[in-house]
Amino acid sequence: MFLTPRLVILLPTVLFLLGADAKIPRVAHPGSKQAKYLASKRPTTTAAQVSGSFTGTGWSASAPEVSAPYANIWQELTNDEAADVIAFLHNQTNLNLTAAADAGSWDNSVMRVEIVTPNKTDVLPFVDNSQRKPERWARAAIWVGATTEPYVIEYQIGPLPISSDSTLTSLDWLTTKGTTYQRNYDADEDLTSEFMYNVSASVQDIVTDLLNGTASGSDDDDLDIWGIDPLWHPTPDTTVQWVTYWRIPSSIFDGETLMPQGLYFEVNTTGRDPLGWSVIGWLYRDVYYNSTENFRAAWEAGELEKSALNLEGPWIGTDYRGPTTSVGANSTMWGSEKAPPVMVPPSGEDGIRYKVDVENKYVEWMDFSFYIAFRRDSGMRLFDIRYRGERIVYELGLDEALAHYAGNDPVQSGTAYLDTYYGFGPYAFELLAGYDCPTYSTFLNSTFHAEEVSTTHPNSICLFENDQGYLIQRHSDDAYVASTKNIAFTVRSASTVGNYDYNFDYTFYLDGTIEIVVRASGYIQSAHYYGNDDYGYHIHSGLSGSMHDHVLTFKADIDILGTSNSFANHTVAPVTTTYPWSHGMERSTMKLFRSYIDNEDNSKLLWPENAHSMFMIVNKDAPNEFGEPRGYRIMPSKGGGMHATIQNSSNLINSMNFATHALYVTKQKDTEPRASNANNDYDPANPVVDFAAFFDGESLDQEDLVVWFNLGMHHVPHTGDLPNTVFTTAQGSMQILPHNYLLHDPSRDSLQTVRIDYNDSGVQAVHTFGASFATGLVNLTSTVPEFWDYRGDIDVRKFPYDPQHPYNDTESIV
């Protein structure tokens, strides 16, 4: 099970297959944050329910079917494949594996297995020229705990299916440091947690006095203890952790991250023997005490002035609260009790206007087609996106998500999450029809394989078409008005990674544009306000908003009429010039300056001030009939592109080089598939993948190019972030749009266009161009979600393989 020190998390349906994530404790100390579970409020999913109504491919099959042009070669391992791979690993006696269900921190075990994404150079001959299908390989992360220096290492297994020809080989070729070996300095987190609670118990009288609570490691505790991520190494041989106290909610609401208590202590947890661990010091109200004895002496001398406590109350809940006394909000919103407008599709043959191959997760809508894949680390990805039959994007998806905090206290200052460590796949829970997605959406499931369990999240991806609420085109004069509906198609998923809920949209438009949107909601991780006035606003009793940056790095492997492309920079700049007709007088104007970024050494970019430059991938060898290179432009839209404020992070060291700029361009290499690696978080100074190593001076002139771009926000939470941040303001998006790619606006090819001719006498003609209009009656009852059908995970044990007994393992992890 994946545990995180950040918040309440819901886990899904599972099949037993693989091993545990080593950074997460296998045996959590009772009472620790990792061991506190809130029982799921949903009915348990039984085997009968699974076999009866759950198909394993999605709850909705309302979309017309289509056969994919070829099998989805990027699809995650099937349950059978994962079980076979795990059995194969257990047969490798040199690995000395223990079944994940029985493994402790001093055992070796399988953490996770997944597909090795096939190399692009192997894929293109298959998909474009019907040549040999790429072999299918798996990758496995192995936890090696039977040593005083425990580590994680990855291997590749294949070809699949498992046979006498299958082998176990190194995956080092996917790294920048030459090995997947990654030390874990917190392998015994169950023991470190126990140690911290024992430290707290030794000063329980002080904790009771200052914090009015208990943190001893028992189930009756009302205080939790956790802190920085990643851990610190003041010297290469030393491991240090700062932790603080958080109040544990007694209600269903997991607002623990809203209730820091303002008391901190520092511990040395070097090595695996708790007898060698020690308390280094304490911090309270910005005063550092270099021993527990000195901290106690100051308390006994009455020198500790008490800080305001952050206590539980209705303010942490997300339910409707009713009338308040806040300024401008002294009554219930008028009309909010009435049903709002709803989206409904036409019925019958005029209904769903897209096609889906559910088994291959292949989709066609208007001029677009693409494949959907899913990964444990990064969630949903799209492959082979084609527009009007031509591939424009080979791969599009999230690579890493950074949340870097700052503060006057050591916990906020020491926190910089790399969220692919926790994974977006494990927390991509079922989407709520009618809220997350329209009720008429087509829903697909997602599956990942961890701790020798296969976990399926039903309905975790939704597909839908909807009106954007504004036109894609209009014009009018004194003789006519012409308008075209702006209908778009969206693929959506959401992942609750700790306290934050991330919503991911890939939206396709009639003009050939693709928009990537990420939004954030959920609970902020806050700080105690004392001493933090330079790092955030005072938003509740003793609460600071705790400023932080969200930087989400996406990969866009763009192919324009082939893989030989260049990166163009067209800049609008002010100039002073004369013209033959200006009679020698200078005129202040502007011009378009065209250039290319032709080398990786120059391809770390920031978005220009005043948005005066246009960046695009073009094919110099494929100009249009006017001589302009055809291409696709990339540009920020909602929220704009961004990069991390902090450079040369003291926390992440060499593991956040993907966040120093807003945009990067590199030459595509099979050995550089990801900008980060989920295991970087174990040892940020020595990452498995250091993005900086991608930039080695290679030419970008008519090469196969990859664009890496960052979305996110500089988040300084304010009172409007309580209890949860809202999607409306916490969002960022990027558009990939045609630029001199076609000879006209392709939305002119949509029949959802109308022209009305009129004069002083009224309407003279109406042109609908043969388009159909919705007819008949609407059953509004059908748009009401079936709330009681919402479900958790479906799990299947993989070692030993037990596909006949799936079970529900959805839990909240505090």
PDB file of N, CA, C and O in Angstrom, residues 1-5 7-12 20-21 24-41 189-190 193 197 217-221 224 248-254 256 427 451 793 808-814:
ATOM      1  N   MET A   1       0.841  -1.193   0.000  1.00  0.00           N
ATOM      2  CA  MET A   1       0.000   0.000   0.000  1.00  0.00           C
ATOM      3  C   MET A   1       0.868   1.232   0.000  1.00  0.00           C
ATOM      4  O   MET A   1       1.890   1.279   0.661  1.00  0.00           O
ATOM      5  N   PHE A   2       0.451   2.238  -0.732  1.00  0.00           N
ATOM      6  CA  PHE A   2       1.226   3.480  -0.805  1.00  0.00           C
ATOM      7  C   PHE A   2       0.753   4.395   0.310  1.00  0.00           C
ATOM      8  O   PHE A   2      -0.413   4.750   0.361  1.00  0.00           O
ATOM      9  N   LEU A   3       1.648   4.817   1.150  1.00  0.00           N
ATOM     10  CA  LEU A   3       1.299   5.728   2.225  1.00  0.00           C
ATOM     11  C   LEU A   3       1.999   7.043   1.995  1.00  0.00           C
ATOM     12  O   LEU A   3       3.117   7.077   1.532  1.00  0.00           O
ATOM     13  N   THR A   4       1.328   8.122   2.359  1.00  0.00           N
ATOM     14  CA  THR A   4       1.941   9.428   2.180  1.00  0.00           C
ATOM     15  C   THR A   4       1.735  10.250   3.420  1.00  0.00           C
ATOM     16  O   THR A   4       0.697  10.145   4.050  1.00  0.00           O
ATOM     17  N   PRO A   5       2.699  11.096   3.783  1.00  0.00           N
ATOM     18  CA  PRO A   5       2.559  11.899   4.980  1.00  0.00           C
ATOM     19  C   PRO A   5       1.793  13.163   4.714  1.00  0.00           C
ATOM     20  O   PRO A   5       1.901  14.104   5.447  1.00  0.00           O
ATOM     21  N   LEU A   7      -1.787  13.542   3.506  1.00  0.00           N
ATOM     22  CA  LEU A   7      -3.205  13.714   3.551  1.00  0.00           C
ATOM     23  C   LEU A   7      -3.982  12.451   3.515  1.00  0.00           C
ATOM     24  O   LEU A   7      -3.481  11.375   3.548  1.00  0.00           O
ATOM     25  N   VAL A   8      -5.307  12.625   3.377  1.00  0.00           N
ATOM     26  CA  VAL A   8      -6.175  11.471   3.302  1.00  0.00           C
ATOM     27  C   VAL A   8      -6.281  11.028   1.863  1.00  0.00           C
ATOM     28  O   VAL A   8      -6.544  11.822   0.990  1.00  0.00           O
ATOM     29  N   ILE A   9      -6.092   9.748   1.590  1.00  0.00           N
ATOM     30  CA  ILE A   9      -6.064   9.261   0.222  1.00  0.00           C
ATOM     31  C   ILE A   9      -6.977   8.054   0.072  1.00  0.00           C
ATOM     32  O   ILE A   9      -7.011   7.197   0.933  1.00  0.00           O
ATOM     33  N   LEU A  10      -7.701   7.984  -1.007  1.00  0.00           N
ATOM     34  CA  LEU A  10      -8.564   6.845  -1.280  1.00  0.00           C
ATOM     35  C   LEU A  10      -7.868   5.900  -2.234  1.00  0.00           C
ATOM     36  O   LEU A  10      -7.357   6.310  -3.249  1.00  0.00           O
ATOM     37  N   LEU A  11      -7.888   4.628  -1.897  1.00  0.00           N
ATOM     38  CA  LEU A  11      -7.265   3.629  -2.756  1.00  0.00           C
ATOM     39  C   LEU A  11      -8.327   2.748  -3.403  1.00  0.00           C
ATOM     40  O   LEU A  11      -9.372   2.551  -2.858  1.00  0.00           O
ATOM     41  N   PRO A  12      -7.990   2.120  -4.594  1.00  0.00           N
ATOM     42  CA  PRO A  12      -8.953   1.418  -5.448  1.00  0.00           C
ATOM     43  C   PRO A  12      -9.033  -0.098  -5.376  1.00  0.00           C
ATOM     44  O   PRO A  12      -8.513  -0.725  -4.523  1.00  0.00           O
ATOM     45  N   ALA A  20       5.967  -3.829  -2.471  1.00  0.00           N
ATOM     46  CA  ALA A  20       5.643  -2.557  -1.863  1.00  0.00           C
ATOM     47  C   ALA A  20       6.652  -1.491  -2.195  1.00  0.00           C
ATOM     48  O   ALA A  20       7.791  -1.769  -2.478  1.00  0.00           O
ATOM     49  N   ASP A  21       6.189  -0.262  -2.116  1.00  0.00           N
ATOM     50  CA  ASP A  21       7.078   0.876  -2.320  1.00  0.00           C
ATOM     51  C   ASP A  21       7.926   1.033  -1.066  1.00  0.00           C
ATOM     52  O   ASP A  21       7.407   1.202   0.013  1.00  0.00           O
ATOM     53  N   ILE A  24       7.718   3.765   1.631  1.00  0.00           N
ATOM     54  CA  ILE A  24       6.544   3.683   2.470  1.00  0.00           C
ATOM     55  C   ILE A  24       6.716   2.493   3.409  1.00  0.00           C
ATOM     56  O   ILE A  24       7.148   1.437   3.008  1.00  0.00           O
ATOM     57  N   PRO A  25       6.367   2.660   4.664  1.00  0.00           N
ATOM     58  CA  PRO A  25       6.605   1.571   5.618  1.00  0.00           C
ATOM     59  C   PRO A  25       5.749   0.363   5.296  1.00  0.00           C
ATOM     60  O   PRO A  25       4.589   0.484   4.957  1.00  0.00           O
ATOM     61  N   ARG A  26       6.343  -0.818   5.463  1.00  0.00           N
ATOM     62  CA  ARG A  26       5.577  -2.043   5.263  1.00  0.00           C
ATOM     63  C   ARG A  26       4.788  -2.361   6.524  1.00  0.00           C
ATOM     64  O   ARG A  26       3.715  -2.911   6.456  1.00  0.00           O
ATOM     65  N   VAL A  27       5.391  -2.088   7.666  1.00  0.00           N
ATOM     66  CA  VAL A  27       4.682  -2.302   8.930  1.00  0.00           C
ATOM     67  C   VAL A  27       4.664  -0.959   9.645  1.00  0.00           C
ATOM     68  O   VAL A  27       5.654  -0.548  10.232  1.00  0.00           O
ATOM     69  N   ALA A  28       3.552  -0.280   9.553  1.00  0.00           N
ATOM     70  CA  ALA A  28       3.471   1.046  10.155  1.00  0.00           C
ATOM     71  C   ALA A  28       3.256   0.927  11.655  1.00  0.00           C
ATOM     72  O   ALA A  28       2.510   0.067  12.117  1.00  0.00           O
ATOM     73  N   HIS A  29       3.915   1.762  12.390  1.00  0.00           N
ATOM     74  CA  HIS A  29       3.748   1.767  13.839  1.00  0.00           C
ATOM     75  C   HIS A  29       2.330   2.182  14.180  1.00  0.00           C
ATOM     76  O   HIS A  29       1.814   3.154  13.661  1.00  0.00           O
ATOM     77  N   PRO A  30       1.638   1.432  15.037  1.00  0.00           N
ATOM     78  CA  PRO A  30       0.261   1.805  15.382  1.00  0.00           C
ATOM     79  C   PRO A  30       0.207   3.233  15.882  1.00  0.00           C
ATOM     80  O   PRO A  30       0.983   3.647  16.736  1.00  0.00           O
ATOM     81  N   GLY A  31      -0.710   3.969  15.334  1.00  0.00           N
ATOM     82  CA  GLY A  31      -0.862   5.348  15.749  1.00  0.00           C
ATOM     83  C   GLY A  31      -0.100   6.331  14.902  1.00  0.00           C
ATOM     84  O   GLY A  31      -0.323   7.527  15.004  1.00  0.00           O
ATOM     85  N   SER A  32       0.830   5.862  14.091  1.00  0.00           N
ATOM     86  CA  SER A  32       1.526   6.791  13.213  1.00  0.00           C
ATOM     87  C   SER A  32       0.605   7.232  12.106  1.00  0.00           C
ATOM     88  O   SER A  32      -0.406   6.611  11.838  1.00  0.00           O
ATOM     89  N   LYS A  33       0.971   8.314  11.453  1.00  0.00           N
ATOM     90  CA  LYS A  33       0.095   8.810  10.396  1.00  0.00           C
ATOM     91  C   LYS A  33      -0.083   7.771   9.310  1.00  0.00           C
ATOM     92  O   LYS A  33      -1.090   7.688   8.671  1.00  0.00           O
ATOM     93  N   GLN A  34       0.958   6.945   9.095  1.00  0.00           N
ATOM     94  CA  GLN A  34       0.861   5.934   8.053  1.00  0.00           C
ATOM     95  C   GLN A  34      -0.088   4.821   8.457  1.00  0.00           C
ATOM     96  O   GLN A  34      -0.579   4.091   7.615  1.00  0.00           O
ATOM     97  N   ALA A  35      -0.328   4.661   9.739  1.00  0.00           N
ATOM     98  CA  ALA A  35      -1.129   3.524  10.186  1.00  0.00           C
ATOM     99  C   ALA A  35      -2.553   3.909  10.534  1.00  0.00           C
ATOM    100  O   ALA A  35      -3.354   3.064  10.860  1.00  0.00           O
ATOM    101  N   LYS A  36      -2.869   5.191  10.518  1.00  0.00           N
ATOM    102  CA  LYS A  36      -4.226   5.614  10.859  1.00  0.00           C
ATOM    103  C   LYS A  36      -5.102   5.508   9.629  1.00  0.00           C
ATOM    104  O   LYS A  36      -4.892   6.194   8.659  1.00  0.00           O
ATOM    105  N   TYR A  37      -6.111   4.661   9.705  1.00  0.00           N
ATOM    106  CA  TYR A  37      -7.004   4.475   8.570  1.00  0.00           C
ATOM    107  C   TYR A  37      -8.416   4.852   8.980  1.00  0.00           C
ATOM    108  O   TYR A  37      -8.880   4.523  10.054  1.00  0.00           O
ATOM    109  N   LEU A  38      -9.081   5.557   8.064  1.00  0.00           N
ATOM    110  CA  LEU A  38     -10.498   5.811   8.231  1.00  0.00           C
ATOM    111  C   LEU A  38     -11.226   4.844   7.318  1.00  0.00           C
ATOM    112  O   LEU A  38     -10.962   4.786   6.127  1.00  0.00           O
ATOM    113  N   ALA A  39     -12.139   4.089   7.881  1.00  0.00           N
ATOM    114  CA  ALA A  39     -12.839   3.091   7.074  1.00  0.00           C
ATOM    115  C   ALA A  39     -13.605   3.764   5.949  1.00  0.00           C
ATOM    116  O   ALA A  39     -14.171   4.834   6.113  1.00  0.00           O
ATOM    117  N   SER A  40     -13.608   3.104   4.808  1.00  0.00           N
ATOM    118  CA  SER A  40     -14.368   3.619   3.672  1.00  0.00           C
ATOM    119  C   SER A  40     -15.831   3.678   4.020  1.00  0.00           C
ATOM    120  O   SER A  40     -16.381   2.782   4.646  1.00  0.00           O
ATOM    121  N   LYS A  41     -16.496   4.767   3.618  1.00  0.00           N
ATOM    122  CA  LYS A  41     -17.928   4.910   3.888  1.00  0.00           C
ATOM    123  C   LYS A  41     -18.765   4.244   2.802  1.00  0.00           C
ATOM    124  O   LYS A  41     -19.972   4.278   2.836  1.00  0.00           O
ATOM    125  N   GLU A 189      10.856   3.180   7.875  1.00  0.00           N
ATOM    126  CA  GLU A 189       9.995   4.287   8.279  1.00  0.00           C
ATOM    127  C   GLU A 189       9.086   3.904   9.439  1.00  0.00           C
ATOM    128  O   GLU A 189       8.674   4.758  10.225  1.00  0.00           O
ATOM    129  N   ASP A 190       8.765   2.616   9.558  1.00  0.00           N
ATOM    130  CA  ASP A 190       7.961   2.201  10.703  1.00  0.00           C
ATOM    131  C   ASP A 190       8.725   2.436  12.003  1.00  0.00           C
ATOM    132  O   ASP A 190       8.160   2.887  13.005  1.00  0.00           O
ATOM    133  N   SER A 193       9.137   6.234  12.676  1.00  0.00           N
ATOM    134  CA  SER A 193       7.887   6.768  13.213  1.00  0.00           C
ATOM    135  C   SER A 193       7.762   6.421  14.696  1.00  0.00           C
ATOM    136  O   SER A 193       7.402   7.274  15.525  1.00  0.00           O
ATOM    137  N   TYR A 197       7.539   9.080  17.917  1.00  0.00           N
ATOM    138  CA  TYR A 197       6.485   9.086  18.929  1.00  0.00           C
ATOM    139  C   TYR A 197       7.047   8.867  20.324  1.00  0.00           C
ATOM    140  O   TYR A 197       6.533   9.418  21.312  1.00  0.00           O
ATOM    141  N   GLY A 217       1.638   7.579  19.659  1.00  0.00           N
ATOM    142  CA  GLY A 217       1.615   6.396  18.824  1.00  0.00           C
ATOM    143  C   GLY A 217       0.452   5.483  19.099  1.00  0.00           C
ATOM    144  O   GLY A 217       0.418   4.357  18.601  1.00  0.00           O
ATOM    145  N   SER A 218      -0.510   5.925  19.875  1.00  0.00           N
ATOM    146  CA  SER A 218      -1.681   5.097  20.172  1.00  0.00           C
ATOM    147  C   SER A 218      -2.858   5.513  19.301  1.00  0.00           C
ATOM    148  O   SER A 218      -2.869   6.593  18.696  1.00  0.00           O
ATOM    149  N   ASP A 219      -3.876   4.657  19.248  1.00  0.00           N
ATOM    150  CA  ASP A 219      -5.055   4.951  18.436  1.00  0.00           C
ATOM    151  C   ASP A 219      -5.867   6.104  19.002  1.00  0.00           C
ATOM    152  O   ASP A 219      -6.739   6.640  18.311  1.00  0.00           O
ATOM    153  N   ASP A 220      -5.605   6.476  20.240  1.00  0.00           N
ATOM    154  CA  ASP A 220      -6.368   7.553  20.872  1.00  0.00           C
ATOM    155  C   ASP A 220      -5.718   8.917  20.680  1.00  0.00           C
ATOM    156  O   ASP A 220      -6.242   9.928  21.161  1.00  0.00           O
ATOM    157  N   ASP A 221      -4.607   8.961  19.987  1.00  0.00           N
ATOM    158  CA  ASP A 221      -3.913  10.235  19.788  1.00  0.00           C
ATOM    159  C   ASP A 221      -4.792  11.222  19.035  1.00  0.00           C
ATOM    160  O   ASP A 221      -5.589  10.849  18.162  1.00  0.00           O
ATOM    161  N   ASP A 224      -0.674  14.135  15.234  1.00  0.00           N
ATOM    162  CA  ASP A 224       0.119  13.338  14.310  1.00  0.00           C
ATOM    163  C   ASP A 224       1.506  13.980  14.213  1.00  0.00           C
ATOM    164  O   ASP A 224       1.676  15.171  14.528  1.00  0.00           O
ATOM    165  N   ILE A 248      -5.148  15.724  14.348  1.00  0.00           N
ATOM    166  CA  ILE A 248      -5.876  14.704  13.600  1.00  0.00           C
ATOM    167  C   ILE A 248      -7.369  15.010  13.668  1.00  0.00           C
ATOM    168  O   ILE A 248      -7.937  15.111  14.765  1.00  0.00           O
ATOM    169  N   PRO A 249      -8.026  15.156  12.533  1.00  0.00           N
ATOM    170  CA  PRO A 249      -9.472  15.426  12.561  1.00  0.00           C
ATOM    171  C   PRO A 249     -10.232  14.234  13.140  1.00  0.00           C
ATOM    172  O   PRO A 249      -9.863  13.074  12.930  1.00  0.00           O
ATOM    173  N   SER A 250     -11.291  14.535  13.850  1.00  0.00           N
ATOM    174  CA  SER A 250     -12.148  13.471  14.385  1.00  0.00           C
ATOM    175  C   SER A 250     -13.329  13.196  13.469  1.00  0.00           C
ATOM    176  O   SER A 250     -14.027  12.198  13.633  1.00  0.00           O
ATOM    177  N   SER A 251     -13.521  14.072  12.468  1.00  0.00           N
ATOM    178  CA  SER A 251     -14.638  13.916  11.538  1.00  0.00           C
ATOM    179  C   SER A 251     -14.169  13.178  10.295  1.00  0.00           C
ATOM    180  O   SER A 251     -13.005  12.779  10.173  1.00  0.00           O
ATOM    181  N   ILE A 252     -15.061  13.012   9.338  1.00  0.00           N
ATOM    182  CA  ILE A 252     -14.718  12.358   8.077  1.00  0.00           C
ATOM    183  C   ILE A 252     -13.780  13.212   7.238  1.00  0.00           C
ATOM    184  O   ILE A 252     -13.054  12.698   6.390  1.00  0.00           O
ATOM    185  N   PHE A 253     -13.748  14.511   7.482  1.00  0.00           N
ATOM    186  CA  PHE A 253     -12.960  15.416   6.645  1.00  0.00           C
ATOM    187  C   PHE A 253     -11.475  15.318   6.989  1.00  0.00           C
ATOM    188  O   PHE A 253     -11.086  15.436   8.145  1.00  0.00           O
ATOM    189  N   ASP A 254     -10.670  15.138   5.937  1.00  0.00           N
ATOM    190  CA  ASP A 254      -9.243  14.895   6.122  1.00  0.00           C
ATOM    191  C   ASP A 254      -8.445  16.186   6.075  1.00  0.00           C
ATOM    192  O   ASP A 254      -7.468  16.303   5.345  1.00  0.00           O
ATOM    193  N   GLU A 256      -6.304  17.478   8.004  1.00  0.00           N
ATOM    194  CA  GLU A 256      -5.146  17.512   8.899  1.00  0.00           C
ATOM    195  C   GLU A 256      -4.107  18.530   8.466  1.00  0.00           C
ATOM    196  O   GLU A 256      -3.483  19.191   9.298  1.00  0.00           O
ATOM    197  N   TYR A 427      -3.887   6.925  -7.381  1.00  0.00           N
ATOM    198  CA  TYR A 427      -4.905   7.793  -6.800  1.00  0.00           C
ATOM    199  C   TYR A 427      -5.820   8.411  -7.846  1.00  0.00           C
ATOM    200  O   TYR A 427      -6.436   9.443  -7.617  1.00  0.00           O
ATOM    201  N   GLU A 451       2.850  -3.820  -5.378  1.00  0.00           N
ATOM    202  CA  GLU A 451       2.837  -4.689  -4.208  1.00  0.00           C
ATOM    203  C   GLU A 451       2.187  -6.036  -4.509  1.00  0.00           C
ATOM    204  O   GLU A 451       1.451  -6.590  -3.695  1.00  0.00           O
ATOM    205  N   ASP A 793     -12.025   0.474  -5.340  1.00  0.00           N
ATOM    206  CA  ASP A 793     -11.123  -0.259  -6.217  1.00  0.00           C
ATOM    207  C   ASP A 793     -11.555  -1.714  -6.383  1.00  0.00           C
ATOM    208  O   ASP A 793     -12.292  -2.259  -5.583  1.00  0.00           O
ATOM    209  N   ASN A 808     -12.352  -5.459  -2.614  1.00  0.00           N
ATOM    210  CA  ASN A 808     -12.302  -4.002  -2.524  1.00  0.00           C
ATOM    211  C   ASN A 808     -11.335  -3.612  -1.423  1.00  0.00           C
ATOM    212  O   ASN A 808     -11.441  -4.097  -0.299  1.00  0.00           O
ATOM    213  N   ASP A 809     -10.393  -2.734  -1.740  1.00  0.00           N
ATOM    214  CA  ASP A 809      -9.401  -2.315  -0.760  1.00  0.00           C
ATOM    215  C   ASP A 809      -9.312  -0.799  -0.681  1.00  0.00           C
ATOM    216  O   ASP A 809      -8.260  -0.230  -0.440  1.00  0.00           O
ATOM    217  N   THR A 810     -10.430  -0.138  -0.915  1.00  0.00           N
ATOM    218  CA  THR A 810     -10.427   1.325  -0.875  1.00  0.00           C
ATOM    219  C   THR A 810     -10.367   1.796   0.567  1.00  0.00           C
ATOM    220  O   THR A 810     -11.206   1.440   1.380  1.00  0.00           O
ATOM    221  N   GLU A 811      -9.357   2.615   0.875  1.00  0.00           N
ATOM    222  CA  GLU A 811      -9.189   3.121   2.227  1.00  0.00           C
ATOM    223  C   GLU A 811      -8.771   4.575   2.168  1.00  0.00           C
ATOM    224  O   GLU A 811      -8.238   5.036   1.167  1.00  0.00           O
ATOM    225  N   SER A 812      -9.008   5.258   3.266  1.00  0.00           N
ATOM    226  CA  SER A 812      -8.476   6.604   3.400  1.00  0.00           C
ATOM    227  C   SER A 812      -7.211   6.526   4.232  1.00  0.00           C
ATOM    228  O   SER A 812      -7.191   5.905   5.291  1.00  0.00           O
ATOM    229  N   ILE A 813      -6.147   7.130   3.742  1.00  0.00           N
ATOM    230  CA  ILE A 813      -4.876   7.103   4.460  1.00  0.00           C
ATOM    231  C   ILE A 813      -4.587   8.510   4.959  1.00  0.00           C
ATOM    232  O   ILE A 813      -4.485   9.433   4.187  1.00  0.00           O
ATOM    233  N   VAL A 814      -4.474   8.654   6.260  1.00  0.00           N
ATOM    234  CA  VAL A 814      -4.196   9.968   6.826  1.00  0.00           C
ATOM    235  C   VAL A 814      -2.699  10.132   6.948  1.00  0.00           C
ATOM    236  O   VAL A 814      -2.051   9.282   7.526  1.00  0.00           O
TER     237      VAL A 814
END
